[in-house]
Amino acid sequence: MADLDGKIIMGQNIKRLLKENNMTAVKLAGVVGVSTATISDWSNGKTYPRIEKLELMANFFGVTKSDLVENQVRTETSESAEEPTLMAAHWGIDLSGLPSDERQRVIDRAKSYIEGLITDYEDHHA
């Protein structure tokens, strides 16, 4: 269980750093030398990067490796805390019956998919 929690925490940190640096997963994939699917797996807590890839990301973002793998306590605004509920309502999906970890996994996958669509569009229309 701790391993799964660690992957999820690392994924949240990667997503946060991408957002804070206004960067796409496509660009990070190029910097680190992996596919965008691999970045997606890391961001969604499915797999861990190898240590050399972790070091490349840490150096690129200007953070420590522990900043990538440890829980970084962040306070959410009420607007960002409501975002998953608003997204689900927009899509007409009732996630209320799912356990919170499953609900978050569905939301993360949907966000990742949409981010991929946006990135593909931007790459082809730049």
XYZ file of C-alpha atoms in Angstrom:
126
model
C 0.000 0.000 0.000
C 2.838 2.391 0.829
C 4.269 1.756 -2.638
C 0.975 2.765 -4.264
C 0.745 5.867 -2.065
C 4.296 6.810 -3.051
C 3.492 6.503 -6.742
C 0.388 8.630 -6.331
C 2.268 11.302 -4.373
C 5.026 11.393 -6.971
C 2.422 11.643 -9.734
C 0.734 14.566 -8.002
C 4.088 16.306 -7.658
C 4.899 15.828 -11.355
C 1.490 17.229 -12.324
C 1.978 20.174 -9.986
C 5.439 20.941 -11.362
C 4.193 20.710 -14.943
C 1.395 23.140 -14.137
C 3.614 25.528 -12.149
C 6.100 25.612 -15.028
C 3.395 25.897 -17.698
C 4.814 22.821 -19.367
C 3.276 19.954 -21.290
C 3.928 16.280 -20.723
C 5.203 16.146 -24.319
C 7.993 18.611 -23.530
C 8.917 16.826 -20.296
C 9.015 13.522 -22.187
C 11.507 15.050 -24.618
C 13.670 16.437 -21.829
C 13.735 13.168 -19.898
C 13.954 10.939 -22.981
C 10.804 8.875 -22.530
C 7.426 8.606 -24.246
C 4.438 10.726 -23.291
C 2.726 7.480 -22.240
C 5.508 6.977 -19.690
C 5.023 10.521 -18.356
C 1.296 9.768 -18.128
C 1.982 6.566 -16.186
C 4.221 8.446 -13.750
C 1.732 11.303 -13.406
C -1.127 8.915 -12.730
C 0.773 6.917 -10.118
C 1.013 3.743 -12.183
C 4.805 3.400 -12.262
C 7.957 4.955 -10.844
C 10.697 6.411 -13.005
C 14.181 4.967 -12.818
C 16.531 6.943 -10.590
C 18.349 8.558 -13.526
C 15.025 9.810 -14.940
C 14.037 11.082 -11.503
C 17.330 12.992 -11.317
C 16.786 14.477 -14.797
C 13.307 15.693 -13.798
C 14.539 17.119 -10.497
C 17.378 18.969 -12.229
C 15.097 20.233 -14.973
C 12.494 21.579 -12.549
C 15.164 22.896 -10.173
C 13.921 20.823 -7.232
C 15.330 18.029 -5.112
C 14.493 14.390 -5.728
C 12.637 14.406 -2.424
C 10.464 17.243 -3.771
C 9.336 14.797 -6.449
C 8.711 11.758 -4.267
C 7.554 13.175 -0.935
C 4.178 14.607 -0.036
C 4.256 18.344 -0.663
C 1.508 19.812 1.493
C -0.439 22.328 -0.562
C -3.619 24.067 0.380
C -6.279 24.030 -2.283
C -8.584 26.922 -2.942
C -12.252 26.097 -2.771
C -12.426 26.576 -6.535
C -9.788 23.921 -7.282
C -11.285 21.583 -4.672
C -14.626 21.730 -6.523
C -13.091 21.148 -9.957
C -13.513 17.333 -10.058
C -17.189 17.601 -9.116
C -17.765 20.238 -11.773
C -15.942 18.146 -14.388
C -18.043 15.077 -13.613
C -21.259 17.108 -13.703
C -20.239 18.581 -17.058
C -19.769 15.093 -18.475
C -22.987 13.816 -16.892
C -21.140 11.283 -14.762
C -22.153 10.411 -11.228
C -18.977 9.550 -9.331
C -20.543 9.778 -5.893
C -20.894 6.006 -5.521
C -17.186 5.354 -6.043
C -14.656 5.178 -3.205
C -12.574 8.365 -3.089
C -9.409 6.720 -4.465
C -11.323 5.264 -7.430
C -13.113 8.562 -8.012
C -9.783 10.392 -8.076
C -8.321 7.798 -10.442
C -11.209 8.337 -12.899
C -10.781 12.099 -12.667
C -7.000 11.879 -13.140
C -7.364 9.648 -16.204
C -9.939 12.018 -17.709
C -7.688 15.021 -17.085
C -4.721 13.191 -18.583
C -6.738 12.265 -21.653
C -7.943 15.835 -22.164
C -4.448 17.235 -21.609
C -3.205 14.795 -24.266
C -5.868 15.959 -26.714
C -4.967 19.593 -26.089
C -1.263 18.872 -26.495
C -1.843 16.968 -29.732
C -3.943 19.839 -31.048
C -1.308 22.398 -30.063
C 1.462 20.320 -31.618
C -0.396 20.038 -34.923
C -1.634 23.635 -35.026
C 1.401 25.541 -33.789
